[in-house]
Amino acid sequence: MNYRAPWWLPGGNLQTIWPALYARRVFGELPQYRRERWTTPDRDFLDVDWLSNSAPTFPKAPLLVLFHGLEGSSRSHYAEAFADFAAERGLAFAVPHFRGCSGELNQGPRAYHSGDHEEIGWILSRLRAQHQGPVVAVGVSLGGNALMRWAGEAGTEAGNVVSAVASVCSPIDLAAGSQAIGRGFNRLVYTTMFLRSMKPKAMEKLRQHPGLFDGERLMAARDLYEFDDIFTAPLHGFRNADDYYARASAKPHLHRIRIPALVLNALNDPFVPAASLPGPHEVGSFVTLWRPKGGGHVGFPDGHLPGHVRTMPDEVGAWLLHSLPEMSRFVKAL
């Protein structure tokens, strides 16, 4: 990816915050979604939003699946930009929401987490079963770690479900990401932002399931490590935050991936230390690494004020569609 950040947005923090708040997201219409509610194997539910204001060009056109980041949704800036990319190219497009992220809290005694590869696998298998054409998937931040964790776990079987996968700005070393977001400016701005939505949802979960965790300790949590140690880890079968980060991180499993996979991380991402990123010798021949110098965390604005965030979806989407010969035929036809 030959990305160069605009001169008027210096540094990873500005390249993260400005695109999320002020940059343009689409060239066409804002995406309109049709929602499906799925019953999960454990009798809970999750919501899937399908792009509805653009019909696929062909019945067997590719389906692009997007897994959002921490506290994200189909209305996140990157999700709307990917939806615009899909609409422009006549693709089907779906955003499965992690539990509790679609505007309504899920019912079960759990939420979602960075290494939920079983949930990813179930979602993708269901999408594969109901879509005629090829399926490709991209995960952003938390969603990208979970997607890569699944791809590594699935190995050669992943090819029966999707043709290619990509992660964007994902903290594939969760311990390093937790340390980075818990310091200085990151702690003051990003940690505060996330906890502002995560704590009330957790407390509502406690009202659903009294005794599930220590509510007083959770409300006193000052960073994401403490939140994960009290809430995320024990609710999802981990001993503590350290055990969660070690077992859920995708980085140790990238060498097991056996389908085309793209791992994109900006070197100035405030959430993901460059030193924690894997080298080519750690990932295997199926994985492509993109390491642009700029872009921030899921930013990548172009140089035209107020900026546009389609640059990254265009390049990642094109990589996915060209990853296999069958994809290339669709792209040429489109």
Short mmCIF file of C-alpha atoms in Angstrom, two decimals, residues 27 36 50 60 64 78 104 117 119 144 160 167 175 198 201 224 231 252 269 280 291 298 316 322 325:
data_model
loop_
_atom_site.label_atom_id
_atom_site.label_comp_id
_atom_site.label_asym_id
_atom_site.label_seq_id
_atom_site.Cartn_x
_atom_site.Cartn_y
_atom_site.Cartn_z
CA PHE A 27 -18.77 9.08 -2.94
CA GLU A 36 -31.48 -9.65 9.83
CA TRP A 50 -27.02 -5.99 4.60
CA LYS A 60 -23.13 -14.77 -8.01
CA LEU A 64 -17.80 -8.69 1.12
CA TYR A 78 -14.86 2.62 7.90
CA GLU A 104 -29.72 -3.62 21.59
CA HIS A 117 -12.91 -17.27 16.45
CA GLU A 119 -18.32 -16.88 16.62
CA GLY A 144 -9.48 -8.13 12.29
CA ASN A 160 -14.23 -23.93 2.13
CA SER A 167 -7.24 -7.31 8.77
CA ALA A 175 -0.94 -7.34 25.32
CA MET A 198 -18.48 -0.21 27.62
CA LYS A 201 -23.35 -1.92 28.75
CA LEU A 224 -9.08 -1.44 29.29
CA PHE A 231 -15.41 -8.41 32.62
CA PRO A 252 1.16 -16.47 17.09
CA ASP A 269 -1.00 3.65 14.75
CA PRO A 280 7.69 -11.92 7.10
CA ARG A 291 3.20 -1.41 6.56
CA VAL A 298 -8.23 3.13 10.70
CA VAL A 316 -7.94 -3.49 0.67
CA HIS A 322 -7.84 -9.91 -7.01
CA PRO A 325 -8.63 -16.03 -10.35
#
